[in-house]
Short mmCIF file of C-alpha atoms in Angstrom, two decimals:
data_model
loop_
_atom_site.label_atom_id
_atom_site.label_comp_id
_atom_site.label_asym_id
_atom_site.label_seq_id
_atom_site.Cartn_x
_atom_site.Cartn_y
_atom_site.Cartn_z
CA MET S 1 185.21 170.11 236.51
CA VAL S 2 183.63 168.49 239.64
CA ARG S 3 180.50 170.16 239.26
CA PHE S 4 179.97 168.63 235.62
CA VAL S 5 181.17 164.87 237.06
CA SER S 6 178.48 165.24 239.10
CA PHE S 7 175.87 166.35 236.19
CA VAL S 8 177.33 163.45 234.01
CA ALA S 9 176.69 160.48 236.53
CA ALA S 10 173.38 162.48 237.39
CA ALA S 11 172.15 162.01 233.56
CA ALA S 12 173.43 158.25 233.25
CA TYR S 13 171.74 157.23 236.48
CA LEU S 14 168.34 158.98 235.08
CA ALA S 15 168.94 157.30 231.76
CA SER S 16 170.07 153.36 233.00
CA SER S 17 167.93 153.46 236.26
CA ALA S 18 165.92 150.47 236.79
CA GLU S 19 162.84 151.67 238.01
CA ALA S 20 163.48 154.58 235.29
CA PHE S 21 162.82 152.59 232.71
CA ALA S 22 160.23 150.80 234.34
CA PRO S 23 155.91 151.36 233.15
CA ALA S 24 154.19 152.39 235.42
CA ALA S 25 152.15 150.10 237.33
CA SER S 26 148.51 151.51 235.73
CA GLN S 27 150.43 151.40 232.15
CA VAL S 28 149.34 148.93 229.57
CA ARG S 29 152.21 147.53 227.45
CA THR S 30 151.87 147.96 223.52
CA HIS S 31 154.35 148.22 220.42
CA ARG S 32 154.61 151.63 219.24
CA LEU S 33 156.45 152.55 215.82
CA THR S 34 157.92 155.96 215.98
CA SER S 35 158.90 158.08 213.52
CA ASN S 36 161.90 159.12 215.03
CA ASN S 37 165.33 157.02 215.30
CA ASN S 38 166.48 159.25 217.70
CA VAL S 39 163.34 158.39 220.35
CA ALA S 40 161.24 161.97 219.42
CA SER S 41 157.51 162.25 218.69
CA GLN S 42 155.90 165.10 217.58
CA LYS S 43 155.84 168.73 218.09
CA ILE S 44 153.67 170.01 220.61
CA SER S 45 150.80 172.22 219.25
CA SER S 46 147.42 173.65 219.83
CA SER S 47 145.49 171.07 217.88
CA PRO S 48 143.89 169.01 220.23
CA THR S 49 144.17 165.84 217.75
CA LEU S 50 147.98 166.02 217.70
CA LEU S 51 148.45 166.31 221.19
CA SER S 52 146.23 163.68 221.80
CA ASP S 53 147.99 160.96 218.97
CA MET S 54 151.10 162.05 221.32
CA LEU S 55 149.39 160.42 224.32
CA THR S 56 147.95 157.76 222.65
CA GLN S 57 149.45 154.21 222.27
CA ALA S 58 149.27 152.50 219.18
CA GLU S 59 149.30 148.71 219.28
CA LEU S 60 151.64 147.04 216.02
CA PRO S 61 149.45 143.76 215.14
CA GLU S 62 150.87 140.25 215.07
CA GLN S 63 150.71 140.43 211.47
CA ILE S 64 152.07 143.94 210.90
CA TYR S 65 151.22 143.96 206.55
CA LEU S 66 148.38 142.09 205.22
CA PRO S 67 147.22 141.66 201.51
CA LYS S 68 144.51 144.05 202.04
CA ASP S 69 147.10 146.41 202.91
CA LYS S 70 149.15 147.19 199.58
CA GLU S 71 148.00 150.17 198.23
CA SER S 72 147.30 151.05 194.26
CA ALA S 73 149.71 152.81 192.83
CA LYS S 74 149.32 156.55 192.77
CA ILE S 75 150.38 157.84 188.94
CA LEU S 76 150.87 161.03 187.11
CA GLY S 77 152.79 162.44 189.71
CA GLY S 78 155.83 164.03 187.67
CA ILE S 79 152.65 167.19 187.40
CA LYS S 80 152.11 167.62 190.82
CA ILE S 81 156.39 167.23 191.39
CA GLY S 82 157.18 169.57 188.75
CA THR S 83 160.36 171.02 189.16
CA ARG S 84 160.87 170.92 192.44
CA LYS S 85 163.17 167.95 194.24
CA LEU S 86 161.51 164.96 194.95
CA THR S 87 162.20 163.69 198.71
CA VAL S 88 161.21 160.70 200.35
CA ILE S 89 160.81 160.81 204.36
CA THR S 90 159.91 157.66 206.23
CA GLY S 91 158.21 157.86 209.26
CA ALA S 92 156.75 160.96 207.91
CA SER S 93 153.48 161.20 210.55
CA SER S 94 154.84 161.98 213.68
CA GLY S 95 158.38 163.31 215.29
CA LEU S 96 161.17 164.04 213.75
CA GLY S 97 160.39 162.56 210.57
CA LEU S 98 156.89 165.23 210.67
CA ASN S 99 158.78 167.76 211.70
CA CYS S 100 161.36 167.82 208.67
CA ALA S 101 158.68 167.15 206.17
CA VAL S 102 157.08 170.59 207.07
CA ALA S 103 160.31 172.46 206.93
CA LEU S 104 161.19 171.24 203.31
CA SER S 105 157.80 171.54 202.31
CA LYS S 106 157.78 175.16 203.43
CA THR S 107 160.86 175.70 201.42
CA GLY S 108 159.18 175.47 197.76
CA ARG S 109 162.43 173.20 196.85
CA HIS S 110 161.24 170.03 197.62
CA PHE S 111 157.95 167.85 197.26
CA ILE S 112 157.35 165.22 199.68
CA VAL S 113 156.62 161.40 199.91
CA MET S 114 155.63 160.93 203.57
CA ALA S 115 156.48 157.24 203.80
CA VAL S 116 154.20 156.21 206.67
CA ARG S 117 152.21 152.98 208.48
CA ASP S 118 149.09 154.84 208.50
CA VAL S 119 148.36 156.98 205.64
CA GLU S 120 144.83 158.18 206.63
CA LYS S 121 146.61 159.83 209.80
CA GLY S 122 149.56 161.00 207.79
CA LYS S 123 146.89 162.97 205.37
CA ARG S 124 145.31 164.41 208.61
CA VAL S 125 148.62 165.90 210.40
CA ALA S 126 149.98 167.41 207.40
CA LYS S 127 147.03 169.18 207.02
CA GLU S 128 146.71 169.87 210.94
CA MET S 129 150.52 171.08 210.09
CA GLY S 130 150.11 173.64 207.66
CA MET S 131 152.05 171.61 205.01
CA PRO S 132 151.09 173.55 201.35
CA GLU S 133 148.31 171.40 199.63
CA ASN S 134 150.48 170.37 196.50
CA SER S 135 153.72 169.84 198.30
CA TYR S 136 153.65 166.56 199.10
CA VAL S 137 151.62 162.97 198.86
CA VAL S 138 151.14 160.14 201.66
CA MET S 139 152.17 156.55 200.49
CA LYS S 140 151.73 153.54 202.40
CA LEU S 141 155.53 151.99 203.67
CA GLU S 142 155.97 149.22 206.68
CA LEU S 143 159.14 148.90 207.49
CA GLY S 144 158.27 145.80 209.36
CA SER S 145 157.62 143.61 206.38
CA LEU S 146 160.37 143.57 203.48
CA GLN S 147 157.46 142.91 201.20
CA SER S 148 155.87 146.22 201.90
CA VAL S 149 159.06 147.76 201.28
CA ARG S 150 159.00 145.98 197.52
CA ASP S 151 155.45 147.45 197.01
CA PHE S 152 156.37 150.92 198.74
CA VAL S 153 159.41 151.02 195.31
CA PHE S 154 156.96 149.93 192.85
CA ASN S 155 154.81 151.75 193.82
CA LEU S 156 157.50 155.52 194.25
CA LYS S 157 158.85 154.05 190.82
CA ALA S 158 154.94 154.49 189.35
CA PHE S 159 154.31 157.29 190.83
CA LYS S 160 157.47 159.67 189.74
CA SER S 161 157.64 157.60 186.21
CA ALA S 162 161.03 158.61 184.50
CA ARG S 163 162.36 161.86 187.25
CA PRO S 164 164.75 160.62 189.38
CA LEU S 165 164.94 160.49 193.51
CA ASN S 166 166.54 163.45 194.92
CA ASN S 167 166.58 162.48 198.24
CA LEU S 168 165.70 159.48 200.23
CA ILE S 169 165.58 160.08 204.24
CA CYS S 170 165.53 156.83 206.62
CA ASN S 171 164.60 158.35 209.66
CA ALA S 172 161.29 155.81 211.22
CA ALA S 173 161.96 153.38 214.33
CA VAL S 174 160.93 151.35 217.25
CA TYR S 175 162.19 151.84 220.70
CA LYS S 176 161.15 149.31 223.07
CA PRO S 177 163.79 149.82 226.14
CA THR S 178 161.02 148.31 228.92
CA ASP S 179 159.69 145.21 226.91
CA PRO S 180 160.96 142.04 228.78
CA GLU S 181 160.37 139.75 225.54
CA PRO S 182 161.18 140.36 221.88
CA ALA S 183 158.15 141.37 219.46
CA TRP S 184 158.74 139.94 215.76
CA THR S 185 158.56 141.81 212.05
CA ASP S 186 155.96 139.85 209.17
CA ASP S 187 159.94 138.23 208.46
CA GLY S 188 160.63 137.15 211.78
CA PHE S 189 163.39 139.72 212.90
CA GLU S 190 163.19 141.35 216.43
CA GLN S 191 161.42 144.46 215.83
CA SER S 192 163.87 147.20 216.84
CA MET S 193 166.26 146.07 214.05
CA GLY S 194 164.12 144.89 211.59
CA ILE S 195 162.37 148.14 211.43
CA ASN S 196 165.63 150.18 211.89
CA HIS S 197 167.93 148.34 210.43
CA PHE S 198 166.55 145.54 208.15
CA GLY S 199 163.70 147.75 205.92
CA HIS S 200 165.77 150.56 205.59
CA PHE S 201 169.07 148.57 204.42
CA LEU S 202 166.35 146.78 201.92
CA LEU S 203 164.77 150.18 201.12
CA ALA S 204 168.10 152.12 200.17
CA ASN S 205 169.61 149.29 198.03
CA LEU S 206 166.53 149.33 196.29
CA LEU S 207 166.81 153.00 194.99
CA VAL S 208 170.28 153.77 194.78
CA ASP S 209 170.67 153.55 190.91
CA ASP S 210 167.58 155.57 190.73
CA MET S 211 168.78 158.17 192.92
CA SER S 212 172.51 158.13 190.46
CA LYS S 213 170.61 159.71 187.93
CA ALA S 214 170.02 163.02 190.37
CA LYS S 215 171.94 166.04 190.09
CA ASP S 216 173.34 166.49 193.95
CA ALA S 217 170.98 162.97 194.72
CA ARG S 218 171.85 162.80 198.84
CA MET S 219 170.81 159.87 201.37
CA CYS S 220 170.61 160.22 204.97
CA ILE S 221 169.65 157.44 208.08
CA VAL S 222 169.07 159.15 211.35
CA GLY S 223 171.72 158.10 213.70
CA SER S 224 172.23 158.45 217.12
CA ILE S 225 174.17 159.28 219.64
CA THR S 226 173.47 156.12 222.40
CA GLY S 227 174.94 153.95 219.03
CA ASN S 228 178.59 155.40 219.68
CA THR S 229 180.55 154.84 222.99
CA ASN S 230 182.68 157.91 222.27
CA THR S 231 179.58 159.86 224.00
CA VAL S 232 178.16 160.45 227.38
CA GLY S 233 174.35 159.14 226.05
CA GLY S 234 176.93 155.50 224.48
CA GLY S 235 179.25 155.24 226.78
CA LEU S 236 178.43 156.02 230.11
CA VAL S 237 174.89 154.76 229.88
CA TYR S 238 174.11 151.18 230.18
CA PRO S 239 173.90 148.94 228.22
CA GLN S 240 176.68 149.81 225.76
CA ALA S 241 175.60 148.75 221.86
CA ASP S 242 178.00 146.30 220.59
CA LEU S 243 177.37 143.73 217.48
CA GLY S 244 179.46 141.40 219.16
CA ASP S 245 180.92 138.99 216.55
CA LEU S 246 177.02 139.16 214.93
CA SER S 247 176.54 135.71 215.41
CA GLY S 248 172.32 136.57 215.68
CA PHE S 249 172.94 138.23 211.89
CA ALA S 250 174.71 134.97 210.75
CA SER S 251 172.19 132.83 212.64
CA GLY S 252 170.00 134.64 210.35
CA ALA S 253 168.61 136.97 212.82
CA LYS S 254 165.08 135.55 212.82
CA LYS S 255 163.04 134.24 215.12
CA PRO S 256 164.17 132.76 218.02
CA ILE S 257 167.36 134.55 217.88
CA SER S 258 166.64 138.64 219.02
CA MET S 259 170.30 140.19 219.08
CA ALA S 260 172.60 140.59 216.46
CA ASP S 261 175.38 139.31 219.20
CA SER S 262 173.12 136.28 219.59
CA LYS S 263 172.57 136.96 223.59
CA PRO S 264 169.12 137.15 225.06
CA PHE S 265 166.98 139.85 224.56
CA PHE S 266 167.53 143.50 225.89
CA GLY S 267 165.20 146.11 224.34
CA ALA S 268 167.26 149.10 225.01
CA LYS S 269 170.35 147.52 223.54
CA ALA S 270 168.73 146.51 220.32
CA TYR S 271 167.40 149.73 219.28
CA LYS S 272 171.42 150.73 219.89
CA ASP S 273 172.26 148.12 218.30
CA SER S 274 170.28 149.24 215.40
CA LYS S 275 171.82 152.39 215.01
CA VAL S 276 175.75 151.24 215.31
CA CYS S 277 174.12 149.18 211.90
CA ASN S 278 172.30 152.43 210.50
CA MET S 279 175.70 154.26 210.94
CA MET S 280 177.60 151.27 209.68
CA THR S 281 175.24 151.19 206.53
CA VAL S 282 176.24 154.65 205.42
CA SER S 283 179.58 154.17 205.88
CA GLU S 284 179.18 150.80 203.11
CA LEU S 285 177.11 153.08 200.83
CA HIS S 286 179.45 155.68 200.26
CA ARG S 287 182.36 152.97 199.75
CA ARG S 288 180.41 151.35 197.83
CA TYR S 289 178.84 153.50 195.45
CA HIS S 290 179.73 157.31 196.19
CA ALA S 291 182.26 157.25 193.31
CA SER S 292 180.14 155.92 190.74
CA THR S 293 177.11 157.50 191.62
CA GLY S 294 178.12 160.99 193.07
CA ILE S 295 175.28 159.92 195.77
CA SER S 296 176.15 162.02 199.08
CA PHE S 297 175.24 159.54 202.06
CA SER S 298 175.23 160.50 205.60
CA SER S 299 173.97 160.18 209.27
CA MET S 300 173.14 162.87 211.59
CA TYR S 301 172.26 163.11 215.51
CA PRO S 302 169.61 166.14 215.49
CA GLY S 303 170.39 166.64 219.50
CA CYS S 304 168.27 165.22 222.29
CA ILE S 305 164.60 165.62 222.44
CA ALA S 306 163.87 164.61 225.45
CA GLU S 307 159.46 165.46 225.69
CA THR S 308 159.24 162.64 223.22
CA ALA S 309 155.79 160.39 223.79
CA LEU S 310 158.48 157.30 223.60
CA PHE S 311 159.33 158.02 227.74
CA ARG S 312 155.25 157.66 228.35
CA GLU S 313 156.38 154.16 229.92
CA LYS S 314 158.69 155.52 232.33
CA ARG S 315 157.24 156.46 235.71
CA PRO S 316 155.57 160.01 235.66
CA TRP S 317 158.83 161.54 237.99
CA PHE S 318 161.16 160.45 235.41
CA ARG S 319 158.54 161.94 232.05
CA LYS S 320 159.41 165.44 234.34
CA ALA S 321 162.84 165.41 235.49
CA PHE S 322 164.53 164.22 232.63
CA PRO S 323 163.40 167.40 229.92
CA TRP S 324 164.31 169.61 233.24
CA PHE S 325 167.23 168.11 232.79
CA MET S 326 168.18 168.19 229.39
CA LYS S 327 167.68 171.93 229.59
CA TYR S 328 168.64 173.50 232.26
CA VAL S 329 171.71 171.36 234.16
CA THR S 330 173.11 169.61 230.35
CA GLY S 331 171.68 172.33 227.90
CA GLY S 332 171.75 169.46 225.82
CA TYR S 333 167.73 169.73 225.01
CA VAL S 334 166.43 170.46 221.56
CA GLY S 335 162.94 171.00 220.81
CA MET S 336 161.29 169.09 218.03
CA GLU S 337 160.52 171.93 215.13
CA GLU S 338 164.42 172.88 215.80
CA ALA S 339 165.54 169.50 215.09
CA GLY S 340 163.06 168.59 212.40
CA GLU S 341 164.91 171.71 210.55
CA ARG S 342 167.88 170.19 211.55
CA LEU S 343 167.35 166.75 209.74
CA ALA S 344 165.88 169.07 206.49
CA GLN S 345 169.35 170.96 206.70
CA VAL S 346 171.36 167.67 205.95
CA VAL S 347 169.18 166.98 202.40
CA ASP S 348 168.98 170.80 201.53
CA ALA S 349 171.82 172.67 202.87
CA PRO S 350 174.70 173.38 199.67
CA GLU S 351 177.58 172.88 202.95
CA CYS S 352 175.94 169.24 203.57
CA ALA S 353 176.51 168.07 199.82
CA LYS S 354 179.41 165.88 201.25
CA SER S 355 179.45 162.02 201.34
CA ASP S 356 180.71 159.91 204.27
CA VAL S 357 179.84 162.22 207.49
CA TYR S 358 177.97 162.06 210.55
CA TRP S 359 176.41 165.61 211.12
CA ALA S 360 175.68 166.95 214.62
CA TRP S 361 175.73 170.50 215.92
CA ASN S 362 177.54 172.33 218.43
CA GLY S 363 174.79 174.03 220.20
CA GLY S 364 174.28 174.87 223.89
CA ALA S 365 175.17 171.69 225.63
CA GLN S 366 177.49 171.65 228.55
CA GLN S 367 179.24 168.24 227.63
CA VAL S 368 177.02 165.49 226.66
CA GLY S 369 179.10 165.22 223.26
CA ARG S 370 182.54 165.38 223.70
CA TRP S 371 185.35 168.74 223.98
CA SER S 372 187.12 170.17 221.34
CA GLU S 373 190.66 171.23 221.77
CA ASP S 374 189.42 174.84 221.59
CA GLY S 375 187.30 174.31 225.06
CA LYS S 376 184.09 174.13 223.18
CA PRO S 377 181.15 171.54 223.25
CA LYS S 378 181.05 169.33 220.33
CA GLY S 379 178.35 166.40 219.42
CA ALA S 380 176.42 167.92 222.21
CA GLY S 381 173.52 168.48 220.03
CA GLY S 382 172.07 171.56 222.57
CA SER S 383 169.40 173.99 220.74
CA GLY S 384 171.20 177.15 218.76
CA GLY S 385 175.00 176.55 217.65
CA GLU S 386 176.22 175.41 214.08
CA ILE S 387 176.31 172.18 212.34
CA PHE S 388 179.52 170.31 211.95
CA GLU S 389 181.37 166.79 211.33
CA ASN S 390 180.97 165.03 214.38
CA THR S 391 183.26 161.74 214.99
CA GLN S 392 181.91 158.40 215.53
CA SER S 393 183.00 155.44 217.53
CA ASP S 394 185.63 153.01 216.77
CA ALA S 395 183.56 150.57 216.69
CA VAL S 396 180.66 152.24 214.41
CA ARG S 397 184.19 152.63 211.83
CA ASP S 398 185.33 149.66 212.02
CA ARG S 399 185.36 148.46 208.20
CA GLY S 400 185.48 144.82 209.17
CA THR S 401 182.61 144.57 210.92
CA ALA S 402 180.65 146.83 208.48
CA MET S 403 181.24 144.34 205.81
CA LYS S 404 180.51 141.63 207.60
CA MET S 405 176.90 143.21 208.54
CA TRP S 406 176.56 144.58 205.05
CA ASP S 407 176.79 140.60 203.98
CA LEU S 408 175.10 139.33 206.27
CA SER S 409 172.06 142.15 206.14
CA CYS S 410 171.81 141.30 202.03
CA GLU S 411 171.22 137.10 203.01
CA ALA S 412 169.25 138.29 206.04
CA CYS S 413 166.84 140.56 203.76
CA GLY S 414 166.83 137.64 201.07
CA MET S 415 168.33 139.84 198.16
CA THR S 416 169.24 138.69 195.12
CA GLU S 417 171.23 140.34 192.18
CA LYS S 418 168.33 141.68 190.93
CA ASP S 419 168.29 144.23 194.23
CA LEU S 420 171.38 144.97 194.36
CA PRO S 421 172.73 148.00 192.70
CA LYS S 422 173.84 148.40 189.45
CA ALA S 423 175.64 150.87 190.01
CA ALA S 424 180.18 149.57 189.74
CA ILE S 425 181.33 149.27 193.48
CA SER S 426 184.19 150.84 194.35
CA PRO S 427 187.54 148.68 195.54
#
């Protein structure tokens, strides 16, 4: 046990050290939109193009979504979809989202809508990863623009026609722990909260009624261990997620307000706060709409994907040490392909049909999650193991805060009665 405590202390130091989270002197700061809420990069393969994409930072322009970016609607998708389940995955051009798309497409049971920022890149990586040619379509979605979210929903409905959407996986995210100043979405939100939470919040609400028409419909918003203070990653590693009194949301959550609690901008905390909002959104969707729609709403943590392109701004020693530490000390390391398969499992496997669940895997981690009474690690997320229903922190499960977050998010997104689901709301 003494040795484990030292392991935990070392992990906390690695993750919270100011030097570890400082960009290398030779690096240029840019804003990166990734496709994984758990700070993951795509699987390394022998393809030089994929490797190049992992090592190249993509800048987010000051205006994320322009009128010229609006995509023409694709039609007659029903013929392509056939009898397969229709599954939308945001951020499906890299990382966790891409590997989930690959896993689902190869089952033969799903037709994938890859909702991505860069349509051409999405088409390219789908081919490079070997996705069956008639198993997917790539559509434009900029979560940093609420107008783009609305345009995507319009185009999706035009493509699929009368058939309902079976699954929605909200996966895309940004993570910018080293940025000293906030960057903003087109609607004036700080990007971590705007893209990770507000964009997905609007998307989920606009699709609830459509999904209610499908059998065994499932909606999963990817969560994170960092948003749960009852874990080492969320409780011991500074800063902790904390929405406070949501005064930032109450004031509109727009520039110059950059944090949910109205405090000064802190990039790492902004990401963690957005993950709390993601997991609260799942709980509120379940409470409000599961009984009347039958949709299963869930969140999940795929494990620690330590070899991530998001750590490219960290110093070289951190990028080398962190994956080694997670593999050989904590055992919490999970490869990108396995992580993608785990996300796919949540919307595909019969045992994951339950609603209001935070899924995790009791893999080979020593103790980075929590201990159960039988002495086995739970929620650690290491490679291997079995799926189980994990426990979220009291803060994430706080109903009063979740309800307030929901109402203020509706206001921030400018949602009207027309935008809200028509499904009956449970008391």
